[in-house]
PDB file of C-alpha atoms in Angstrom:
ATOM      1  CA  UNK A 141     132.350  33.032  87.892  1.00  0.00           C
ATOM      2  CA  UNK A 142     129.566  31.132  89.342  1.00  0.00           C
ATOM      3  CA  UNK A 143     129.118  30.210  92.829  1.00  0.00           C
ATOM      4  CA  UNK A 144     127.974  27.006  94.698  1.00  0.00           C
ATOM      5  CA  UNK A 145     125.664  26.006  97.394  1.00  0.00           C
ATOM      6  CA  UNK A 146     128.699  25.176  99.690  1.00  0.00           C
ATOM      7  CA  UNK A 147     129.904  28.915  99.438  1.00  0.00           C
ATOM      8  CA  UNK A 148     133.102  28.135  97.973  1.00  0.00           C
ATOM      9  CA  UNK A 149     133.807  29.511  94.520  1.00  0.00           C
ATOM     10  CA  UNK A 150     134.003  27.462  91.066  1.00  0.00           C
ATOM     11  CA  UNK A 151     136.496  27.690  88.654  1.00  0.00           C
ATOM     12  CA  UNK A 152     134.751  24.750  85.860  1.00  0.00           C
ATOM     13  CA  UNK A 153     133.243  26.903  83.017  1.00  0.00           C
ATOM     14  CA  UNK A 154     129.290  26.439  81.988  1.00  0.00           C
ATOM     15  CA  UNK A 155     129.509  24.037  79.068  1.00  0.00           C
ATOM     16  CA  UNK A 156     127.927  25.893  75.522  1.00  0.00           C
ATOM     17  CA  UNK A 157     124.257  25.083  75.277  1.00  0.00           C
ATOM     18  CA  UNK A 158     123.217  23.668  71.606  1.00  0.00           C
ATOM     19  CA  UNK A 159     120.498  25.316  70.165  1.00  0.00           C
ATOM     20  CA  UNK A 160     118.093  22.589  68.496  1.00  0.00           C
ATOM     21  CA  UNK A 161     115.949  24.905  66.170  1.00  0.00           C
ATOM     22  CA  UNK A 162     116.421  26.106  62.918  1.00  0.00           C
ATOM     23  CA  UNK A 163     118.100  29.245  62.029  1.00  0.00           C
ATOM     24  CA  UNK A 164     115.864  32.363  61.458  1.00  0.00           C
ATOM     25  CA  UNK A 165     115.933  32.993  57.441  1.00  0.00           C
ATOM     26  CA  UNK A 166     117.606  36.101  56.557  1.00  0.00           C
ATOM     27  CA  UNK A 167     115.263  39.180  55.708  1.00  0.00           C
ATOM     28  CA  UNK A 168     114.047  39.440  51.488  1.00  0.00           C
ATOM     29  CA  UNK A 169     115.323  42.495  49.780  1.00  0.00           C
ATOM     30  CA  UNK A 170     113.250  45.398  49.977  1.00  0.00           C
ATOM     31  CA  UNK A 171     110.278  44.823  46.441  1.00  0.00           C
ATOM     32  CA  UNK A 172     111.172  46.490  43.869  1.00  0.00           C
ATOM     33  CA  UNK A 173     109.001  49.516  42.011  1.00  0.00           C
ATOM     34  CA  UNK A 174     105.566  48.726  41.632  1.00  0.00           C
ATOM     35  CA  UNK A 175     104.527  48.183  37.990  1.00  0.00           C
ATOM     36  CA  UNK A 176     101.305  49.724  36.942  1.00  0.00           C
ATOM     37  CA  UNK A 177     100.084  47.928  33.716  1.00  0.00           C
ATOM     38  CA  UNK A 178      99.818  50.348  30.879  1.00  0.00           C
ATOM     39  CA  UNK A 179     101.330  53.297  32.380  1.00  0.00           C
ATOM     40  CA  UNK A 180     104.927  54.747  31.275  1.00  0.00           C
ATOM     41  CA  UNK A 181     107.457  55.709  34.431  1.00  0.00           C
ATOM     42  CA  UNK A 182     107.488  59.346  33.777  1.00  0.00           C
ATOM     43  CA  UNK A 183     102.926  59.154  33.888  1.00  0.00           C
ATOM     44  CA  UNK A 184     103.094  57.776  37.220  1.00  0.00           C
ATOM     45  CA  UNK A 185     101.775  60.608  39.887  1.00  0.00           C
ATOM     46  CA  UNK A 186     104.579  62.198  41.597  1.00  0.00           C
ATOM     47  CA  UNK A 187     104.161  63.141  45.468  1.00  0.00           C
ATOM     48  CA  UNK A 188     104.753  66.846  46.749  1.00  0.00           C
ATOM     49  CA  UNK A 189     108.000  67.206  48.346  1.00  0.00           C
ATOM     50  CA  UNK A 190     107.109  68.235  51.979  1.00  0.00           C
ATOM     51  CA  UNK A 191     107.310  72.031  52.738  1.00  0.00           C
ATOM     52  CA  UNK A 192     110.477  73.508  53.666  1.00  0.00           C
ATOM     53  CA  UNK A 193     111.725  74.976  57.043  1.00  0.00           C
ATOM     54  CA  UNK A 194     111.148  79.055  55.760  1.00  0.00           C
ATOM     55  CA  UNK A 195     107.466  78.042  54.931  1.00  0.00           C
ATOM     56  CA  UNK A 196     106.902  76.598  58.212  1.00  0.00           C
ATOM     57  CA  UNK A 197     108.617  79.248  59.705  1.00  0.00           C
ATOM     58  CA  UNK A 198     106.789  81.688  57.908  1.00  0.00           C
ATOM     59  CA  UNK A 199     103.461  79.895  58.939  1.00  0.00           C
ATOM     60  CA  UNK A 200     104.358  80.399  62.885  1.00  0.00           C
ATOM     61  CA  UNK A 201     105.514  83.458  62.161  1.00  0.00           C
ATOM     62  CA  UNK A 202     101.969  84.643  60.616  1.00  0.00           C
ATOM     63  CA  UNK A 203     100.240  82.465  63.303  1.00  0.00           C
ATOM     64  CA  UNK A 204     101.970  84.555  66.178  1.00  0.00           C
ATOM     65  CA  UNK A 205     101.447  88.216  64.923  1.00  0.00           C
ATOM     66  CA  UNK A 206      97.668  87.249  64.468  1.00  0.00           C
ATOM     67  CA  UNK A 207      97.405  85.785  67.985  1.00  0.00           C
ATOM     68  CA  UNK A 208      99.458  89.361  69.399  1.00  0.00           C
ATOM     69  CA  UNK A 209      97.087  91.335  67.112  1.00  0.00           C
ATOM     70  CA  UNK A 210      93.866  89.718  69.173  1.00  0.00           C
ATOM     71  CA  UNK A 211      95.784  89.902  72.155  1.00  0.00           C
ATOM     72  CA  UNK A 212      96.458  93.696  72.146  1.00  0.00           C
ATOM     73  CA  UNK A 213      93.184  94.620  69.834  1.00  0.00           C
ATOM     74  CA  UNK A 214      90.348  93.078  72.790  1.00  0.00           C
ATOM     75  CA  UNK A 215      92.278  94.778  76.202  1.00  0.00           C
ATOM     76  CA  UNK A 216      92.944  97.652  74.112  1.00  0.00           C
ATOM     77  CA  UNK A 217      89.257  97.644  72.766  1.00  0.00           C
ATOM     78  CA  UNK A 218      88.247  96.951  76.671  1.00  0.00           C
ATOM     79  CA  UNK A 219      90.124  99.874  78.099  1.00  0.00           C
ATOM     80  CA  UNK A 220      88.186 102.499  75.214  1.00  0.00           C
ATOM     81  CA  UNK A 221      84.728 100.651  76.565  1.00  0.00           C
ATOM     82  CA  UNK A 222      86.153 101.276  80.001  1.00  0.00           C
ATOM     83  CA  UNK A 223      87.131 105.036  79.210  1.00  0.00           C
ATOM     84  CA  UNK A 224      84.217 106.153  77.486  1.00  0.00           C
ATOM     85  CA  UNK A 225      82.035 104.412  80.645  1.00  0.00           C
ATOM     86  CA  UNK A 226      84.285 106.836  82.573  1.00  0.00           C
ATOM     87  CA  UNK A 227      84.578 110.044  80.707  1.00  0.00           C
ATOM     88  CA  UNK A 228      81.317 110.464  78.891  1.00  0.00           C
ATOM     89  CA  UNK A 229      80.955 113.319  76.422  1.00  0.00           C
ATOM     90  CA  UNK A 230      80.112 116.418  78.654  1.00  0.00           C
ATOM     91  CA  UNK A 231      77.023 117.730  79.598  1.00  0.00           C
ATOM     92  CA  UNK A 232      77.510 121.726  78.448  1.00  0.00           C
ATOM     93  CA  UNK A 233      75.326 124.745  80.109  1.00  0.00           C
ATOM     94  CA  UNK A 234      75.718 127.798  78.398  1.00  0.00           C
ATOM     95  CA  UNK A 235      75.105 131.061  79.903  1.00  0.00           C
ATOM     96  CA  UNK A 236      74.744 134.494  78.493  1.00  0.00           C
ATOM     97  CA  UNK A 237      77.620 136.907  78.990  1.00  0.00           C
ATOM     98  CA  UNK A 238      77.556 138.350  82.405  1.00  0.00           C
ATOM     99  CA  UNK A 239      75.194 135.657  83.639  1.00  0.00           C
ATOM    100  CA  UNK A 240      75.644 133.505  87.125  1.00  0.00           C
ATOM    101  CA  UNK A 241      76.047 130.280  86.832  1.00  0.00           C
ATOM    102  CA  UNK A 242      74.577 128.419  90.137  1.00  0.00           C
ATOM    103  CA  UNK A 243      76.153 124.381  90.181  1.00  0.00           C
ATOM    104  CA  UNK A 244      76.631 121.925  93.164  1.00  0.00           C
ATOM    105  CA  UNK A 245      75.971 124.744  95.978  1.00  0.00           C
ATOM    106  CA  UNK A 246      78.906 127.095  94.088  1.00  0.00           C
ATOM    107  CA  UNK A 247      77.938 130.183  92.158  1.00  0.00           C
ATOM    108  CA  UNK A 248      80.452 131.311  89.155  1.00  0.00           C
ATOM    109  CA  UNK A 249      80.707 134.229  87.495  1.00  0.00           C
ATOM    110  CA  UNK A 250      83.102 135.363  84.744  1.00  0.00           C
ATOM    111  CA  UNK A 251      84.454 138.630  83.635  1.00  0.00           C
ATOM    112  CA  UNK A 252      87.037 138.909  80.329  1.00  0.00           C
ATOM    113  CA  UNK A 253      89.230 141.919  79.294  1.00  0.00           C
ATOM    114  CA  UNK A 254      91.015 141.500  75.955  1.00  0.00           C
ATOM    115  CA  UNK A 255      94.889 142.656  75.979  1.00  0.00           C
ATOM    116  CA  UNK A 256      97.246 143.140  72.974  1.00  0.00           C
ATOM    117  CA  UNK A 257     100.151 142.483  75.304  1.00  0.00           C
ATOM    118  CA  UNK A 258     101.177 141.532  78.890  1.00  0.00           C
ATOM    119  CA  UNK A 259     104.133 142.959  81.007  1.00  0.00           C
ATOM    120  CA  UNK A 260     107.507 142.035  80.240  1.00  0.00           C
ATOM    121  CA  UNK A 261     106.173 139.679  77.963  1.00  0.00           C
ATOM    122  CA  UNK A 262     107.313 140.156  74.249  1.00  0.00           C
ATOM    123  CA  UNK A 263     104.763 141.658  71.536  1.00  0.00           C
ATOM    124  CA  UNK A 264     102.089 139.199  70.247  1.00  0.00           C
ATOM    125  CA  UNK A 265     101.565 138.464  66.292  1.00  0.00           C
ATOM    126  CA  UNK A 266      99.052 141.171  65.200  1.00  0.00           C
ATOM    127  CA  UNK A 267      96.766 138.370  64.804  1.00  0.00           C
ATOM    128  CA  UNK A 268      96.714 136.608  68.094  1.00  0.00           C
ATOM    129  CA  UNK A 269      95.365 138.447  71.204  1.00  0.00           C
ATOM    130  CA  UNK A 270      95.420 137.897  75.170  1.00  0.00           C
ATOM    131  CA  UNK A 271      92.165 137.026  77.358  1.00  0.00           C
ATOM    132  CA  UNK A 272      92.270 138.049  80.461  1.00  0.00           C
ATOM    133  CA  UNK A 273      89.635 136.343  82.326  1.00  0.00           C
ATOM    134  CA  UNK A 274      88.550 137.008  85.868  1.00  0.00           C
ATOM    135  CA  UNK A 275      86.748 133.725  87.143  1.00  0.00           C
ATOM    136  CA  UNK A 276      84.813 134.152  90.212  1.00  0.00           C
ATOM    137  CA  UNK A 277      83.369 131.340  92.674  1.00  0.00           C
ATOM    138  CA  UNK A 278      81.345 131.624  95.668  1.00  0.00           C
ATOM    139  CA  UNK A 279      80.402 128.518  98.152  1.00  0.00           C
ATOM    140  CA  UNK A 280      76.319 129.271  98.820  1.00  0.00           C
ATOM    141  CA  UNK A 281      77.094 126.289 101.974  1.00  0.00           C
ATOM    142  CA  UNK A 282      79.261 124.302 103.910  1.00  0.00           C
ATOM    143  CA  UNK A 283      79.057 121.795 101.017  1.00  0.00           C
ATOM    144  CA  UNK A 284      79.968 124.503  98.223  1.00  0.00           C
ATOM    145  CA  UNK A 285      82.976 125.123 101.110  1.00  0.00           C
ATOM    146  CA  UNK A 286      83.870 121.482 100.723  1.00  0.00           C
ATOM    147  CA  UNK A 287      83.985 121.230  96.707  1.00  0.00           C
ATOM    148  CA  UNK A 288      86.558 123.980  96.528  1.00  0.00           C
ATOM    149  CA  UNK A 289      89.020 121.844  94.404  1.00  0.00           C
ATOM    150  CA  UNK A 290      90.698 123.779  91.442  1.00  0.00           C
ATOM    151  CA  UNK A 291      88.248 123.741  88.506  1.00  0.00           C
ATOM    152  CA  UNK A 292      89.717 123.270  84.572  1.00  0.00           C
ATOM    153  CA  UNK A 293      89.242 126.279  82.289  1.00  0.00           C
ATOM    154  CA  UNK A 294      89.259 127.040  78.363  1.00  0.00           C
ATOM    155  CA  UNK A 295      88.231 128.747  75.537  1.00  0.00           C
ATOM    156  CA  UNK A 296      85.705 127.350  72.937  1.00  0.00           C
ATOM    157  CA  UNK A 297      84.745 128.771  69.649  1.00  0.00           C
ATOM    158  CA  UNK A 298      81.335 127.606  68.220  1.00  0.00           C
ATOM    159  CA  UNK A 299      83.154 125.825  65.163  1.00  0.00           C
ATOM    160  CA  UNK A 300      84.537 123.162  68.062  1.00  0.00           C
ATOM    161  CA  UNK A 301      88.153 124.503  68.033  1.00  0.00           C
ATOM    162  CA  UNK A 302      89.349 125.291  71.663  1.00  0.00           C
ATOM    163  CA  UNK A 303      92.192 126.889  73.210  1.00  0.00           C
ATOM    164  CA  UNK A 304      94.364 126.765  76.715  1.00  0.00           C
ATOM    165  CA  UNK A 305      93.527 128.700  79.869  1.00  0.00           C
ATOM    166  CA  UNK A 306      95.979 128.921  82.093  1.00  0.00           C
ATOM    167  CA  UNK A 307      95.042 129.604  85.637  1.00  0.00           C
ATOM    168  CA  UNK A 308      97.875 132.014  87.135  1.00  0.00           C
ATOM    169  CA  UNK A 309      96.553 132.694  90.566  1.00  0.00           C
ATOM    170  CA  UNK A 310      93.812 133.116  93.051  1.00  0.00           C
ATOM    171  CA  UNK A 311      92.746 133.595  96.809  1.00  0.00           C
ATOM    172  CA  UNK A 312      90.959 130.615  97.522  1.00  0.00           C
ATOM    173  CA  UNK A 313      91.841 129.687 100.941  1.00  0.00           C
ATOM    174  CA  UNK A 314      93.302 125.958 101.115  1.00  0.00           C
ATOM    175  CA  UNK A 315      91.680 125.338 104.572  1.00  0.00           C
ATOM    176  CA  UNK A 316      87.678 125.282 105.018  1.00  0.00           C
ATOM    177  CA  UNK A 317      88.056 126.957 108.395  1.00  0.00           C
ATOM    178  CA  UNK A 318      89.034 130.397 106.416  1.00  0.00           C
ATOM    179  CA  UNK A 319      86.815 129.782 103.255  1.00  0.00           C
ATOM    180  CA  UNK A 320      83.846 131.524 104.392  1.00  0.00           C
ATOM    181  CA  UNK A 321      80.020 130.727 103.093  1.00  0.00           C
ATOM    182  CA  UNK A 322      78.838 133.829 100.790  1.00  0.00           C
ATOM    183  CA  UNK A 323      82.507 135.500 100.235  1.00  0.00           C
ATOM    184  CA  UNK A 324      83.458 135.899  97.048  1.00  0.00           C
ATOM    185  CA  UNK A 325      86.862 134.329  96.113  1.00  0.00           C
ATOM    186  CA  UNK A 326      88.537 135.078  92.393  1.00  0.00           C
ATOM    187  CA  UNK A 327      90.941 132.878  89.844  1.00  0.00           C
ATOM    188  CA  UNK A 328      93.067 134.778  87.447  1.00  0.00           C
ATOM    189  CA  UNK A 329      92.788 133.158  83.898  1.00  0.00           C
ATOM    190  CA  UNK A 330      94.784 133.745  80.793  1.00  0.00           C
ATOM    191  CA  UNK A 331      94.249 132.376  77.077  1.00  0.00           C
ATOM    192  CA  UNK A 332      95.613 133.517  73.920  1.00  0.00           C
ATOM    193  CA  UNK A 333      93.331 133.400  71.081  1.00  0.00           C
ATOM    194  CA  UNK A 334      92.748 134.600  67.389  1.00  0.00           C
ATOM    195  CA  UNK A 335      92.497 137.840  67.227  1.00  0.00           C
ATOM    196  CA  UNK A 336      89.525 137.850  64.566  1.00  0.00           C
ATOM    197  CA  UNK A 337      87.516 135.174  67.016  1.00  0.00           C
ATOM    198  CA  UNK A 338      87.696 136.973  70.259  1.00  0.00           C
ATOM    199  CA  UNK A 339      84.274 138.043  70.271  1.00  0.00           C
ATOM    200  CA  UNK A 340      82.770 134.675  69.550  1.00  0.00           C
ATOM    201  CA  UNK A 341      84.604 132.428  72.121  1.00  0.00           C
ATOM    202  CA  UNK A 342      82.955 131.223  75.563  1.00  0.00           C
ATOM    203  CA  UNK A 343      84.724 130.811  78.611  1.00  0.00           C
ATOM    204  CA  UNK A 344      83.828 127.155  79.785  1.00  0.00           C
ATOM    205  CA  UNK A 345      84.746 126.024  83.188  1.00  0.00           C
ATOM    206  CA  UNK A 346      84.793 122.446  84.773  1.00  0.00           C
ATOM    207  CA  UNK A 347      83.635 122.382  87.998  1.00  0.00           C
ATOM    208  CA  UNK A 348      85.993 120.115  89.808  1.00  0.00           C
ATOM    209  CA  UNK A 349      83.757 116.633  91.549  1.00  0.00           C
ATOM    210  CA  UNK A 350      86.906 116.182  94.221  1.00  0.00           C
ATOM    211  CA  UNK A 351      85.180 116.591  97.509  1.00  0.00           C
ATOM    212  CA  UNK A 352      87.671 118.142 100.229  1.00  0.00           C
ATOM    213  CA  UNK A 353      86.272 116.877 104.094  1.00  0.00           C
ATOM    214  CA  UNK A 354      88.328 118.121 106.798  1.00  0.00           C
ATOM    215  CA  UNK A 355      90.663 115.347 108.548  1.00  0.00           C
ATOM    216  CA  UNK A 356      90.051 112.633 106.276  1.00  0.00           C
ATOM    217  CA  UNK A 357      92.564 110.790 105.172  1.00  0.00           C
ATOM    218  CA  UNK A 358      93.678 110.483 101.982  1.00  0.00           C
ATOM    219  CA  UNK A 359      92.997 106.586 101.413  1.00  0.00           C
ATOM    220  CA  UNK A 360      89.870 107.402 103.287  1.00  0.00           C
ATOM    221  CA  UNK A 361      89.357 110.654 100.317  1.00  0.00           C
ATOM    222  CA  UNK A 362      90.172 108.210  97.847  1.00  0.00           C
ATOM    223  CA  UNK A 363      87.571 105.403  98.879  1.00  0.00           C
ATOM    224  CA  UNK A 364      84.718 108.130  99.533  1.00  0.00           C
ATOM    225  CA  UNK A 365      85.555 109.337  95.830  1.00  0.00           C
ATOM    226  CA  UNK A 366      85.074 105.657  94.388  1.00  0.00           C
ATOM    227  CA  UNK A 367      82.176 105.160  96.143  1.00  0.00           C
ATOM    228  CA  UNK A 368      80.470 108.517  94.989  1.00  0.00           C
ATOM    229  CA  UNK A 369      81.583 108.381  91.779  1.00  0.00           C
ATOM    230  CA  UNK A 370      80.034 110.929  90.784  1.00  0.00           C
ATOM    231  CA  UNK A 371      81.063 111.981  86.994  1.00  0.00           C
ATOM    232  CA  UNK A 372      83.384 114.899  86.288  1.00  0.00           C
ATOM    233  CA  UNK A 373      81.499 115.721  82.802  1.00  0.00           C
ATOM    234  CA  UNK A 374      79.113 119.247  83.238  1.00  0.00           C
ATOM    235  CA  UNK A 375      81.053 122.102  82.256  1.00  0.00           C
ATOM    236  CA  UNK A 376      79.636 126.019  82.704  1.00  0.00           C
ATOM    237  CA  UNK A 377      79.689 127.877  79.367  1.00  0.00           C
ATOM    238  CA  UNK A 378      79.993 131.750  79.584  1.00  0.00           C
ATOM    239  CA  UNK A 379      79.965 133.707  76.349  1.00  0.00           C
ATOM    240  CA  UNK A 380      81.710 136.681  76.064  1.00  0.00           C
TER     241      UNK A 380
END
């Protein structure tokens, strides 16, 4: 419905507008198959079909394990660059049986007994035998006092093989007002090792780098430490 200038409404319909041009002509059929002079039907050159959803599939799928495999293979290859920077192979000092070993303003010392058994402990395989090791440490100054952290322990054979020592006690005092410069103070080691090698092991100890100060705290410990960082890698070898 339209509606006039006056505002009122109209009720005459618009009358149908002639249209003076031709009519469009309708669309040709589609051409039919292209003859090629001289050539039969079945000579003609016949197009691939297009590749099927499971080869695509198995193209993304390829596509994706090789991208994971980079992925994980240059962090993971990072982290060993990163380790190795952080744990270097160790810097041995071997000392002759009985000998003491001065590092880092702390003397050591070790003693061994060999035991066929311990009490209340069941009887060992005739081949096997216990060490009983006697590790001594002695701060020569208030900053031997200081690196009084628990050192790591074990038993190497020339050959490379190694074995577990387990520290079972000692009487190193936890606060540096009672650890006193020049005292003697003693760990209590075991290891159980081949009865026929005994003779041949060393007793190598780690020296722990941890530097104890007194009323520091421990994010304070922790920054000191990074900003040190000195390397955890000399380790004292006794032989027996």
């Amino acid at each position: 419905m339209a509606r006039d200038d006056s505002g009122g409404a109209s009720t005459q319909p618009f009358p149908a507008v002639r249209s003076e041009s031709a009519p469009l002509p309708r669309s040709a059929p589609p051409p039919g198959p292209l003859e090629i002079p001289g050539a039969a039907r079945g000579d003609l050159p016949v197009s691939p079909a297009p590749a099927g959803r499971p080869a695509r599939t198995a193209l993304r799928v390829t596509a994706a394990v090789l991208a994971l495999a980079v992925a994980v293979a240059v962090p993971t290859w990072d982290g060993y660059l990163t380790y190795r920077d952080a744990r270097p192979d160790d810097r041995v000092h071997t000392f002759a049986a009985g000998r003491t070993a001065t590092f880092r303003h702390v003397a050591w010392q070790v003693a061994v007994e060999e035991s066929d058994g311990l009490p209340g402990d069941r009887p060992l395989e005739p081949d096997r035998l216990w060490l009983r090791i006697r590790l001594t440490r002695t701060a020569l100054d208030p900053e031997g006092v200081i690196r009084r952290g628990i050192p790591d322990v074990e038993v190497r054979h020339p050959d490379g093989r190694s074995w577990v020592a387990q520290i079972t006690e000692d009487d190193v005092p936890v606060d540096a007002a009672e650890h006193r410069v020049g005292t003697p103070y003693h760990y209590a080691v075991l290891s159980l090792v081949p009865r026929a090698l005994a003779r041949e092991v060393s007793v190598c100890v780690r020296p722990s780098s941890f530097r104890t100060i007194e009323n520091e705290s421990f994010e304070d410990s922790m920054k000191r430490a990074a900003r040190e960082s000195e390397l955890n890698d000399n380790v004292l070898c006794f032989r027996r």
